[in-house]
PDB file of C-alpha atoms in Angstrom:
ATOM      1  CA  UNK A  27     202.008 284.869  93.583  1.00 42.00           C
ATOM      2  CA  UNK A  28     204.864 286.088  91.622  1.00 42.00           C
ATOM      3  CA  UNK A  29     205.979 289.525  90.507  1.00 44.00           C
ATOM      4  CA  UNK A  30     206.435 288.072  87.078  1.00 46.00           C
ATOM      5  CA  UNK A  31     202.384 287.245  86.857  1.00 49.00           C
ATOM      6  CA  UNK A  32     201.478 290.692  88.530  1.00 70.00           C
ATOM      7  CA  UNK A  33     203.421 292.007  85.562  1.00 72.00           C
ATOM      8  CA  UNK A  34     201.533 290.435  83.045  1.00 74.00           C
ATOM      9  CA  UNK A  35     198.007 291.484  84.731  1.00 78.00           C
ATOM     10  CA  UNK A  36     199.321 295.178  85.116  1.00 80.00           C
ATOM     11  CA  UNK A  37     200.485 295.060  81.544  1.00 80.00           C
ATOM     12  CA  UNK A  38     197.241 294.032  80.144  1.00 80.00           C
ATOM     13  CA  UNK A  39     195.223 296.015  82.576  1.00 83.00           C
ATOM     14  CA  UNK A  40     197.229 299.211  81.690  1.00 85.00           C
ATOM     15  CA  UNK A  41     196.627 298.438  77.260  1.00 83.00           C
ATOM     16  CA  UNK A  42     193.100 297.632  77.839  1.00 83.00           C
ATOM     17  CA  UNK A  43     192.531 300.792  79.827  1.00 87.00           C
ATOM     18  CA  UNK A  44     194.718 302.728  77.096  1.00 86.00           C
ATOM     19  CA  UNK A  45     191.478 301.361  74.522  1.00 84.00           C
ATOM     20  CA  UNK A  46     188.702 302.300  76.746  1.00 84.00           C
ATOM     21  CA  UNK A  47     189.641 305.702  77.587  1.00 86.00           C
ATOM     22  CA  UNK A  48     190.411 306.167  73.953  1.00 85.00           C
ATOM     23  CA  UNK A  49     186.817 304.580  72.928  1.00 83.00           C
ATOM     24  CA  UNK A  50     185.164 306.730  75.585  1.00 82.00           C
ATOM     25  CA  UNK A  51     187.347 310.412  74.509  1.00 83.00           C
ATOM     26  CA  UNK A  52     186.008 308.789  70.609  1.00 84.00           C
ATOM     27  CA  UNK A  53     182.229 308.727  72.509  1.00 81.00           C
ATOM     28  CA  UNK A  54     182.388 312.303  73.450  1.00 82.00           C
ATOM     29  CA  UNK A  55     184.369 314.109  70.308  1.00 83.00           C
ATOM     30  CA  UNK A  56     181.707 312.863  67.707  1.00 83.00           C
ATOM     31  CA  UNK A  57     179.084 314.236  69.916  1.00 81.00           C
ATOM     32  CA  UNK A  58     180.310 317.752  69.650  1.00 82.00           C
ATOM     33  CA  UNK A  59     179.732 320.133  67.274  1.00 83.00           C
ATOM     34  CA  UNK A  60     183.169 321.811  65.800  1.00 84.00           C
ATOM     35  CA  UNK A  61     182.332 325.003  68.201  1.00 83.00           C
ATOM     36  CA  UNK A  62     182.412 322.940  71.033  1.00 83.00           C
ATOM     37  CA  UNK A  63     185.213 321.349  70.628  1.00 80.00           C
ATOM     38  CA  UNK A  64     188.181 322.687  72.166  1.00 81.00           C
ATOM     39  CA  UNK A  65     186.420 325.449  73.784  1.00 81.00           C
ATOM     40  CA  UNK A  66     185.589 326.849  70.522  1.00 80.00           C
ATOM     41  CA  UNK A  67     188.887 328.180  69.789  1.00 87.00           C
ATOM     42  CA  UNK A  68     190.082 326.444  66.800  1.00 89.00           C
ATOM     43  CA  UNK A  69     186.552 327.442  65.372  1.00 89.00           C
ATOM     44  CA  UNK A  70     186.979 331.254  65.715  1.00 90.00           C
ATOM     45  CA  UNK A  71     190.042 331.179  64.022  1.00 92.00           C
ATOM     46  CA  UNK A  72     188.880 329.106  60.997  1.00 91.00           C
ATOM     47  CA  UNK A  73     185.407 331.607  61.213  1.00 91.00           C
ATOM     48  CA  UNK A  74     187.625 334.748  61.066  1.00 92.00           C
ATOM     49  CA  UNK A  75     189.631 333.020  57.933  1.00 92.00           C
ATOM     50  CA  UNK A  76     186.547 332.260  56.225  1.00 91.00           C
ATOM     51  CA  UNK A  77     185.657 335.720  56.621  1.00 91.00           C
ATOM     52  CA  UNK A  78     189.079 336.766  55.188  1.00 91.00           C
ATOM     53  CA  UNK A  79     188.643 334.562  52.255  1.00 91.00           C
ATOM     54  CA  UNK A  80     185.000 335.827  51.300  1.00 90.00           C
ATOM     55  CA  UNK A  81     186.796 339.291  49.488  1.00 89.00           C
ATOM     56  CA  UNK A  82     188.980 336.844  47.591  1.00 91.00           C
ATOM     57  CA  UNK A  83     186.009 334.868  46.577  1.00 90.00           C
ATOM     58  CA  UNK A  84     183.914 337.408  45.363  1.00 89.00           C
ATOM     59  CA  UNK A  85     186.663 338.377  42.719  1.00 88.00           C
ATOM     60  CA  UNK A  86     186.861 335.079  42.287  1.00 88.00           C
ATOM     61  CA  UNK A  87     182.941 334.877  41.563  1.00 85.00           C
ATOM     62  CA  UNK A  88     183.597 337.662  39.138  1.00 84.00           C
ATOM     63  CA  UNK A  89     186.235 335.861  36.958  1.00 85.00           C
ATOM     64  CA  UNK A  90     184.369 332.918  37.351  1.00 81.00           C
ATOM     65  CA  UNK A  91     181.565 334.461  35.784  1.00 78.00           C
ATOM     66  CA  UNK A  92     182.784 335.717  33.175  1.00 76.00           C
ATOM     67  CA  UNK A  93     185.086 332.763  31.348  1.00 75.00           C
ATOM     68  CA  UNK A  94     181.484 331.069  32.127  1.00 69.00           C
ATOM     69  CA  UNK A  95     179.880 333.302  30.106  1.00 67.00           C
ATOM     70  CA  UNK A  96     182.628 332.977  26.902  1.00 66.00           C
ATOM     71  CA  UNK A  97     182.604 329.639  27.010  1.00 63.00           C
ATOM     72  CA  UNK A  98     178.984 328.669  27.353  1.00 60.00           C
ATOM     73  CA  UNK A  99     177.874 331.720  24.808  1.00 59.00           C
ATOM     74  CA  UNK A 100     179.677 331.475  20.976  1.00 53.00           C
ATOM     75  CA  UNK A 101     178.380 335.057  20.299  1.00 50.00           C
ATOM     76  CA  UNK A 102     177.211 337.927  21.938  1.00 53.00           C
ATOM     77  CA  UNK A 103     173.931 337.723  20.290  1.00 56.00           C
ATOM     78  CA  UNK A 104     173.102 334.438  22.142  1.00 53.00           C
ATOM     79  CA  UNK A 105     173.702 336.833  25.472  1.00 54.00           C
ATOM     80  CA  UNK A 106     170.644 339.378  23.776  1.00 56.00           C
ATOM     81  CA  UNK A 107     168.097 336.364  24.760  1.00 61.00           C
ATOM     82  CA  UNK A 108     166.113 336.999  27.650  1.00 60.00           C
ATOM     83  CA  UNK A 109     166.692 333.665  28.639  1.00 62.00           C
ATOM     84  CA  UNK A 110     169.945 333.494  28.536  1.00 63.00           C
ATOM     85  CA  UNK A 111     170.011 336.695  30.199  1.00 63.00           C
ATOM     86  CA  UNK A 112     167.636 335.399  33.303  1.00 71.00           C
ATOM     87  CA  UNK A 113     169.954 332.329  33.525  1.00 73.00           C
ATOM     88  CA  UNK A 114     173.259 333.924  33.857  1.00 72.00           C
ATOM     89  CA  UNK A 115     171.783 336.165  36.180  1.00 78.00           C
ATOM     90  CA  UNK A 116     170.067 333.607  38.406  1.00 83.00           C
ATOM     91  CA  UNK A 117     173.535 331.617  38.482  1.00 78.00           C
ATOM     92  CA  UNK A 118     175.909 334.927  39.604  1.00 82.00           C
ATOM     93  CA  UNK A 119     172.587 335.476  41.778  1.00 85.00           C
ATOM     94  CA  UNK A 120     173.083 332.521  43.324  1.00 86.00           C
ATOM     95  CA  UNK A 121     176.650 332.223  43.557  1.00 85.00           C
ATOM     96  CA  UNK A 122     176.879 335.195  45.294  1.00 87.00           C
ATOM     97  CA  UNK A 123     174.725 334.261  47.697  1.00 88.00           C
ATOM     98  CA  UNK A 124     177.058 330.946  48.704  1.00 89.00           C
ATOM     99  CA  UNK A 125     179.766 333.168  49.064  1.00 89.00           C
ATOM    100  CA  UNK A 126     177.859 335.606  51.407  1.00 88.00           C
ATOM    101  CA  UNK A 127     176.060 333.062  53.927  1.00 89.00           C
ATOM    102  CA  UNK A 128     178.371 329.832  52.787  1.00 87.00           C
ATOM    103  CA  UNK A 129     178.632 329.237  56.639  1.00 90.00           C
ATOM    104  CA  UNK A 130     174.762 329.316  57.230  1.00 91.00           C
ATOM    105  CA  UNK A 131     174.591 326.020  54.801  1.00 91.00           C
ATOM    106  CA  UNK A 132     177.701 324.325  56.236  1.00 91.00           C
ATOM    107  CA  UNK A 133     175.842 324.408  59.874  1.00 91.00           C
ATOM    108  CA  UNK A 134     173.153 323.770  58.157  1.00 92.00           C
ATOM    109  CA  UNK A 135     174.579 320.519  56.674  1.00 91.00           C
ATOM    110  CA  UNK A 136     176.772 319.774  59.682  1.00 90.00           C
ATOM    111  CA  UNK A 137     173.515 319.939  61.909  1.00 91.00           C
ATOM    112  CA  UNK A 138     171.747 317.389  60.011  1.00 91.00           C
ATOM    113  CA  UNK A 139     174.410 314.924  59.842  1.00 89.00           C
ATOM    114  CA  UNK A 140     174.902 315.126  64.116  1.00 88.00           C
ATOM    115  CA  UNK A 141     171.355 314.654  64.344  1.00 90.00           C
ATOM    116  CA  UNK A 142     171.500 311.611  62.684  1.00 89.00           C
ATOM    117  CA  UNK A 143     174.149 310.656  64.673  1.00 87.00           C
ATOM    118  CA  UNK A 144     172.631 312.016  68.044  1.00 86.00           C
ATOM    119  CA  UNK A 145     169.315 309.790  66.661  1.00 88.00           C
ATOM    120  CA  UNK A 146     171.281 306.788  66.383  1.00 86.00           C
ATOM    121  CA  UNK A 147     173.053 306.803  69.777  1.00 83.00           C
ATOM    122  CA  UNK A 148     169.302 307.324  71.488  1.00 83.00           C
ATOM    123  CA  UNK A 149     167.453 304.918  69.172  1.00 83.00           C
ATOM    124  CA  UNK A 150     170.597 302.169  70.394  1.00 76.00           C
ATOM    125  CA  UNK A 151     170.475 303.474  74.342  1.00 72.00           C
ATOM    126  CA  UNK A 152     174.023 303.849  74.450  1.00 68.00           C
ATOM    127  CA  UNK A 153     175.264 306.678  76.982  1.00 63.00           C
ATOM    128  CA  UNK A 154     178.744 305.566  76.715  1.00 63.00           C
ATOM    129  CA  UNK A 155     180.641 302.598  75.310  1.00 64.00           C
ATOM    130  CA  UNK A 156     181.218 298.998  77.642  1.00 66.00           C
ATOM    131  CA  UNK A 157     184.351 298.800  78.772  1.00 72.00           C
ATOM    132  CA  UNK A 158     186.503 296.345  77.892  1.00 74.00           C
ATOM    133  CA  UNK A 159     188.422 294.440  80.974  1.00 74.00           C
ATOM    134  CA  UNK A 160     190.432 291.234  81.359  1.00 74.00           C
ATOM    135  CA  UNK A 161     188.216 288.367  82.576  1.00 74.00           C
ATOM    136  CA  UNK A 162     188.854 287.240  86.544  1.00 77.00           C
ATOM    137  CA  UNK A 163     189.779 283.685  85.119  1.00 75.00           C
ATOM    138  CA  UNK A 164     192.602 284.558  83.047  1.00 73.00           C
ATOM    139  CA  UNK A 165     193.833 286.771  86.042  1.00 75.00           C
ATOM    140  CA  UNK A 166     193.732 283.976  88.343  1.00 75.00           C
ATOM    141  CA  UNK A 167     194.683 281.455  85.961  1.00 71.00           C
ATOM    142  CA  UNK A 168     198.258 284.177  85.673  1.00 73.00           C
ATOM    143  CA  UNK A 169     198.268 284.884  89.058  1.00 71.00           C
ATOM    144  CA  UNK A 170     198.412 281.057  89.362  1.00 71.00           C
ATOM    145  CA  UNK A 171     201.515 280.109  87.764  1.00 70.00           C
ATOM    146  CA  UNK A 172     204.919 279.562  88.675  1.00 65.00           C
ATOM    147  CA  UNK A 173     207.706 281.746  87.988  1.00 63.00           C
ATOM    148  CA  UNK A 174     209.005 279.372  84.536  1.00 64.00           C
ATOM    149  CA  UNK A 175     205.677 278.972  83.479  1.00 64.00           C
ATOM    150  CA  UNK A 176     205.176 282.565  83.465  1.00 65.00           C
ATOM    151  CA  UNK A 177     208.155 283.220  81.424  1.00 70.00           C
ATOM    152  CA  UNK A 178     206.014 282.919  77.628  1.00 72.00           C
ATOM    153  CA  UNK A 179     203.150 284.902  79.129  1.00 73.00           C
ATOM    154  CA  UNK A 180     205.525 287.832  79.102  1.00 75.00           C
ATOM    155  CA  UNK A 181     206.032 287.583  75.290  1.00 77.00           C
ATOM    156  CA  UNK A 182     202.465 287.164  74.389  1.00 76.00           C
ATOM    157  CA  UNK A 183     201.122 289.838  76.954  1.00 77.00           C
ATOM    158  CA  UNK A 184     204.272 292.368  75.214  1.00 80.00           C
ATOM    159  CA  UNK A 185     202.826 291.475  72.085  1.00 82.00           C
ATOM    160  CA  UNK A 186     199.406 291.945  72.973  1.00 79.00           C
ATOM    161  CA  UNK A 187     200.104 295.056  74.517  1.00 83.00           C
ATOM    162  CA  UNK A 188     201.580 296.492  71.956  1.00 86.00           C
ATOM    163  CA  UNK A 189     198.741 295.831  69.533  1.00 86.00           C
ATOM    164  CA  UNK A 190     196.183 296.905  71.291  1.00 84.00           C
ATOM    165  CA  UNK A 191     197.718 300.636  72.386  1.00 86.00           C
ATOM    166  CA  UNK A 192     198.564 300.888  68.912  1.00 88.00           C
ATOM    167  CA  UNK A 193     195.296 300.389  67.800  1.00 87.00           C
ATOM    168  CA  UNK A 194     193.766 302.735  70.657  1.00 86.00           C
ATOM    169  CA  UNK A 195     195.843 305.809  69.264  1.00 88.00           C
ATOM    170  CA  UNK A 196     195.463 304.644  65.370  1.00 88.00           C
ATOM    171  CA  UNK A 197     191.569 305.030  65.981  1.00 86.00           C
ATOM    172  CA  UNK A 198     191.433 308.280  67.950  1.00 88.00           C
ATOM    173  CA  UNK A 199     194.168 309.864  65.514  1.00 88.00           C
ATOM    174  CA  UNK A 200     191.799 308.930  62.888  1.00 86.00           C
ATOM    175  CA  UNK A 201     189.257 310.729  64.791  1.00 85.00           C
ATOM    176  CA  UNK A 202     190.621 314.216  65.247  1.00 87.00           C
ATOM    177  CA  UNK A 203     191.701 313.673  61.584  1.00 89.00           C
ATOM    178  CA  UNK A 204     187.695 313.855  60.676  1.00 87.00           C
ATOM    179  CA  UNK A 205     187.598 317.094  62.716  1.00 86.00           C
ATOM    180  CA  UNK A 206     190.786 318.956  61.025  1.00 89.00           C
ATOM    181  CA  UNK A 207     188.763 317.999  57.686  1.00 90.00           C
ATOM    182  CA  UNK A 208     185.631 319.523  58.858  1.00 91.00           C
ATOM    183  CA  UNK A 209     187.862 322.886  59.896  1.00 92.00           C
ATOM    184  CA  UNK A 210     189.987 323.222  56.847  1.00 92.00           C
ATOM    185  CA  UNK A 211     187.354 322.719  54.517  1.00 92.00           C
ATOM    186  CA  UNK A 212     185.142 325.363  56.106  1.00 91.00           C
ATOM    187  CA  UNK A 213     187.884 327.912  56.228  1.00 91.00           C
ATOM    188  CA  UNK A 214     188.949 327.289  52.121  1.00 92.00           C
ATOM    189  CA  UNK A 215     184.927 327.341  51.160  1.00 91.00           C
ATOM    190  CA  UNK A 216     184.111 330.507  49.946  1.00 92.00           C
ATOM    191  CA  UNK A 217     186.876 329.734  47.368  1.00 91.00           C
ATOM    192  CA  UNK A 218     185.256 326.685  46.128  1.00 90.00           C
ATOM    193  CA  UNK A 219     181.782 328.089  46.053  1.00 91.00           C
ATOM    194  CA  UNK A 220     182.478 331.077  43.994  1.00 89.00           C
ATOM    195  CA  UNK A 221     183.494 327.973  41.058  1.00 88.00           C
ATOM    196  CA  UNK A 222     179.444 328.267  41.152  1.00 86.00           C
ATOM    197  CA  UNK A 223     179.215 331.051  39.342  1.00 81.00           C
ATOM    198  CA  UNK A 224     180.582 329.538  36.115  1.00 79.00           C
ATOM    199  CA  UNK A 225     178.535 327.135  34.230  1.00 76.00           C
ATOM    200  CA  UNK A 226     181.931 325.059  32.643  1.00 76.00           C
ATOM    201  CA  UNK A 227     183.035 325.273  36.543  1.00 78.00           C
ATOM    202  CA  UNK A 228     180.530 324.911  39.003  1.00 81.00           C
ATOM    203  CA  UNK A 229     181.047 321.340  39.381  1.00 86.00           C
ATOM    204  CA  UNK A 230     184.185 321.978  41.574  1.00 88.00           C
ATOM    205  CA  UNK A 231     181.743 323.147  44.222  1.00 89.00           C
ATOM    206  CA  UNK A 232     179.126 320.510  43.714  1.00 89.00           C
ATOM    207  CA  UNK A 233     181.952 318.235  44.248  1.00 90.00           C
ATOM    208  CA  UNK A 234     182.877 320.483  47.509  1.00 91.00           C
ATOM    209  CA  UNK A 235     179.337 320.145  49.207  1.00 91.00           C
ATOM    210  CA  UNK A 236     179.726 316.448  48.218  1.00 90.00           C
ATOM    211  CA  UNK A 237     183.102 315.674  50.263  1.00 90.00           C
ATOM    212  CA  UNK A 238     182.038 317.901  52.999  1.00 92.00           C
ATOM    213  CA  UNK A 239     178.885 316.151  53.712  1.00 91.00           C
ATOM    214  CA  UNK A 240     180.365 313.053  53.538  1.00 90.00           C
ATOM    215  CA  UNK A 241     182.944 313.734  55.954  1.00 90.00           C
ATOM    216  CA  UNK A 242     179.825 315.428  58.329  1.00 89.00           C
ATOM    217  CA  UNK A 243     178.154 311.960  58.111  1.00 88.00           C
ATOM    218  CA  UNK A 244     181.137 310.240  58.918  1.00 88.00           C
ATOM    219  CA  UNK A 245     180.435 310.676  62.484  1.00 87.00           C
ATOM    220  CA  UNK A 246     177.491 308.491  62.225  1.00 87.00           C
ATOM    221  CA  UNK A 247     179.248 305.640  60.391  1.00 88.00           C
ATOM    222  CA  UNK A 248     181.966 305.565  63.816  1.00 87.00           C
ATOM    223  CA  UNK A 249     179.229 305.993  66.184  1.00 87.00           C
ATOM    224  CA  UNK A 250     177.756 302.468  64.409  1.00 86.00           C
ATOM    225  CA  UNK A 251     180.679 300.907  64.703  1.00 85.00           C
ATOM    226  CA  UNK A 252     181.379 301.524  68.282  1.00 83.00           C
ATOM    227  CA  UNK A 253     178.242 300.500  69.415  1.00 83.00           C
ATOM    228  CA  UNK A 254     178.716 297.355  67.666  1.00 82.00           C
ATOM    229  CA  UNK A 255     182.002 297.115  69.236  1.00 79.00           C
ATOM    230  CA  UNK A 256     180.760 297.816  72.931  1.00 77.00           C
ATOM    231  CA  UNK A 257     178.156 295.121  72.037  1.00 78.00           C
ATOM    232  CA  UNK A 258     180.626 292.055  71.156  1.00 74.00           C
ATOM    233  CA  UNK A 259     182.825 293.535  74.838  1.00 67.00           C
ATOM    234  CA  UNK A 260     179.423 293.340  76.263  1.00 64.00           C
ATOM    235  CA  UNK A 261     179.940 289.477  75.310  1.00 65.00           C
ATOM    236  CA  UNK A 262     183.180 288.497  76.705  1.00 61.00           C
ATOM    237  CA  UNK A 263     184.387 285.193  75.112  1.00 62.00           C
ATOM    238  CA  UNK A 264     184.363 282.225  76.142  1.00 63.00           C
ATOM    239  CA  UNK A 265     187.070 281.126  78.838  1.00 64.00           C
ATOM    240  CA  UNK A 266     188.203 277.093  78.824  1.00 61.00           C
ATOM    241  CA  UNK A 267     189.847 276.603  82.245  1.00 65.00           C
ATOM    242  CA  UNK A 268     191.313 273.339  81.148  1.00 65.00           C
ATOM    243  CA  UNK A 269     194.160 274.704  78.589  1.00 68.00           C
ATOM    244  CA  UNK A 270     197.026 276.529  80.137  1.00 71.00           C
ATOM    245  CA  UNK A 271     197.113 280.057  80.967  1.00 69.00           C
ATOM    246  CA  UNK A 272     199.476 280.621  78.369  1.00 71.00           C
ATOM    247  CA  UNK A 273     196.984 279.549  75.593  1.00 75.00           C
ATOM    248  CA  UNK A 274     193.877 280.931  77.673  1.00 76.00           C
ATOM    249  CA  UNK A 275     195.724 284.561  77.207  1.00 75.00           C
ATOM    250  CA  UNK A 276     196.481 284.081  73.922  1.00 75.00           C
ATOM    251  CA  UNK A 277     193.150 282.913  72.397  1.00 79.00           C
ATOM    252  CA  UNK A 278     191.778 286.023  74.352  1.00 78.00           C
ATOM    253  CA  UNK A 279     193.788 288.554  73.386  1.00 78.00           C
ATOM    254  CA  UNK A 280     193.558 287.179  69.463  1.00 79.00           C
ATOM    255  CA  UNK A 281     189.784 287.490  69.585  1.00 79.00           C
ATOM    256  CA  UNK A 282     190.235 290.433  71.587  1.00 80.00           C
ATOM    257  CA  UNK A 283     192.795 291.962  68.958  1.00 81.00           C
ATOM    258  CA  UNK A 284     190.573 290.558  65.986  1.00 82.00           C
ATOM    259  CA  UNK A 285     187.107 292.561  67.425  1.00 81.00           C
ATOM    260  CA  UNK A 286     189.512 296.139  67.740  1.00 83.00           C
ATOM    261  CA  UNK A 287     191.105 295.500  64.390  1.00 86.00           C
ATOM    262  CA  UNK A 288     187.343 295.645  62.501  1.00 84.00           C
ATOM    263  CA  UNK A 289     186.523 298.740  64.490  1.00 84.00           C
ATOM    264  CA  UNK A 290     189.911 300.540  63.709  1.00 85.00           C
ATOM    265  CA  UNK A 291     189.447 299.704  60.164  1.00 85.00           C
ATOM    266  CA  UNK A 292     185.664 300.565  60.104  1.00 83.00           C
ATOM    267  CA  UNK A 293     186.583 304.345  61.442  1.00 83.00           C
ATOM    268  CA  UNK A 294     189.561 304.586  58.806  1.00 83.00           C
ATOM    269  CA  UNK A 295     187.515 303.619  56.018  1.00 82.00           C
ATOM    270  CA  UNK A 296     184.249 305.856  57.310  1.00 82.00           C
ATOM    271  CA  UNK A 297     184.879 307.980  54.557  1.00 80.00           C
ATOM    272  CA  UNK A 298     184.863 305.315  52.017  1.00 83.00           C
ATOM    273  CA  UNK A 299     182.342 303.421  53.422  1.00 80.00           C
ATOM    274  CA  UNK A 300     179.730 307.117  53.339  1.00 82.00           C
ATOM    275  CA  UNK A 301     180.649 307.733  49.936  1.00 79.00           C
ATOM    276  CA  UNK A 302     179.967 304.220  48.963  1.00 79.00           C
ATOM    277  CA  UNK A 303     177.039 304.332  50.649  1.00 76.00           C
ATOM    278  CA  UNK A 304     175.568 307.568  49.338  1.00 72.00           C
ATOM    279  CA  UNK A 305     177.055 306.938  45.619  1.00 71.00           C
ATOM    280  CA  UNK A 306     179.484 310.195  46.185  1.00 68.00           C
TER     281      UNK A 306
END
């Protein structure tokens, strides 16, 4: 047994357990709820903004309200009608009342999208992702060679290697990016639901409560595609023993490589794929 071929194991063995403890710290963030994560202590400071913001957005409401009024009303006899009176004062009515308990319907929201999630990981019986490990052929097929004919397995393990940690950190970057979302648009929305009060500008926060529940049911989109991940690792591929190790490792870490590539993609383009899905 040679050094070089323990190399090439370790190397592989050290990238594949890069992926699975990024898969598995994946598992456990979209099961949290933004409180939770981090002890809660990136929520209380976005809470305490959105607290800040609410005296902002009530002036806010106020101007709103008003340019809705000129614009929508071409005298002020149109404003005399009692129904154009009831309207304007169910929309401020309303408005106001996003401002004031705007949190209460983002939990709200956010609650219903993680229990779709939380429904999909128990309908699928998934605890926790496979793990994915190198197969005991191709380590004793390695293990196996001679010190030249281990000299190309170093540039295709390097290679592989390479891929597949920069995969693992593309995918859990992609993640936490889905979580700074979720923060930053909580902390900004009283801003964007005092647009509500206006009739010319109350689609800004329809379009608000859009966005945000997409990126709420993005969780579920990335839970689907890890547990069709974990169930193609749950299938290893097939190993021929006749070809040299050198091609054994390589058509393994290619299909390998191939399988992580659809899932990194799949949790960049969750965002995309909810929006598509639910015409936002």
């Amino acid at each position: 047994m040679f050094i070089a071929s323990n190399w090439v194991v370790d190397n592989l063995n050290n990238a594949l357990n890069t992926w699975n403890d990024k898969l598995a710290e994946i598992w456990n963030l979209i099961t949290l709820s933004p409180d939770q994560f981090k002890d809660g202590v990136i929520w209380e400071v976005m809470t305490n903004i959105f607290n800040s913001l609410q005296a902002i957005a009530l002036a806010l409401l106020v101007l709103f309200f008003v340019v809705g009024l000129v614009r929508t009303c071409s005298s002020f006899t149109e404003l005399k009608k009692p129904e154009h009176v009831f309207k304007s004062f169910i929309r401020f009515a309303i408005a106001k009342g996003l401002v004031t308990y705007g949190m209460e319907l983002l939990l709200a929201i956010f609650k219903i999208c993680h229990g779709v999630t939380n429904t999909i990981i128990n309908s699928a019986h998934f605890a926790s992702t496979n793990q994915t490990f190198l197969p005991l052929e191709i380590i004793t097929a390695i293990e196996n060679c001679s010190f030249l004919e281990s000299i190309p397995l170093w540039l295709v393990t390097l290679l592989g290697s390479i891929l597949v940690t920069v995969l693992s950190f593309i995918m859990i970057m992609t993640v936490y990016s889905r979580f700074f979302k979720i923060y930053m648009y909580t902390a900004i929305s009283p801003l964007a639901f005092s647009t509500s009060a206006g009739e010319s500008s109350d689609f800004v926060c329809k379009n608000f409560v859009k966005v945000y529940f997409s990126i709420c049911l993005e969780g579920a989109i990335i839970v689907l595609a890890c547990i069709i991940f974990s169930l193609l690792a749950g299938t290893p591929p097939v190993i021929d023993s006749s070809v040299s190790a050198v091609t054994m490792v390589w058509s393994y870490i290619g299909e390998l490589v191939f399988n992580m590539l659809i899932l990194v993609g799949t949790i960049r383009l969750a965002d995309r794929v909810v929006k598509e899905m639910m015409g936002l």
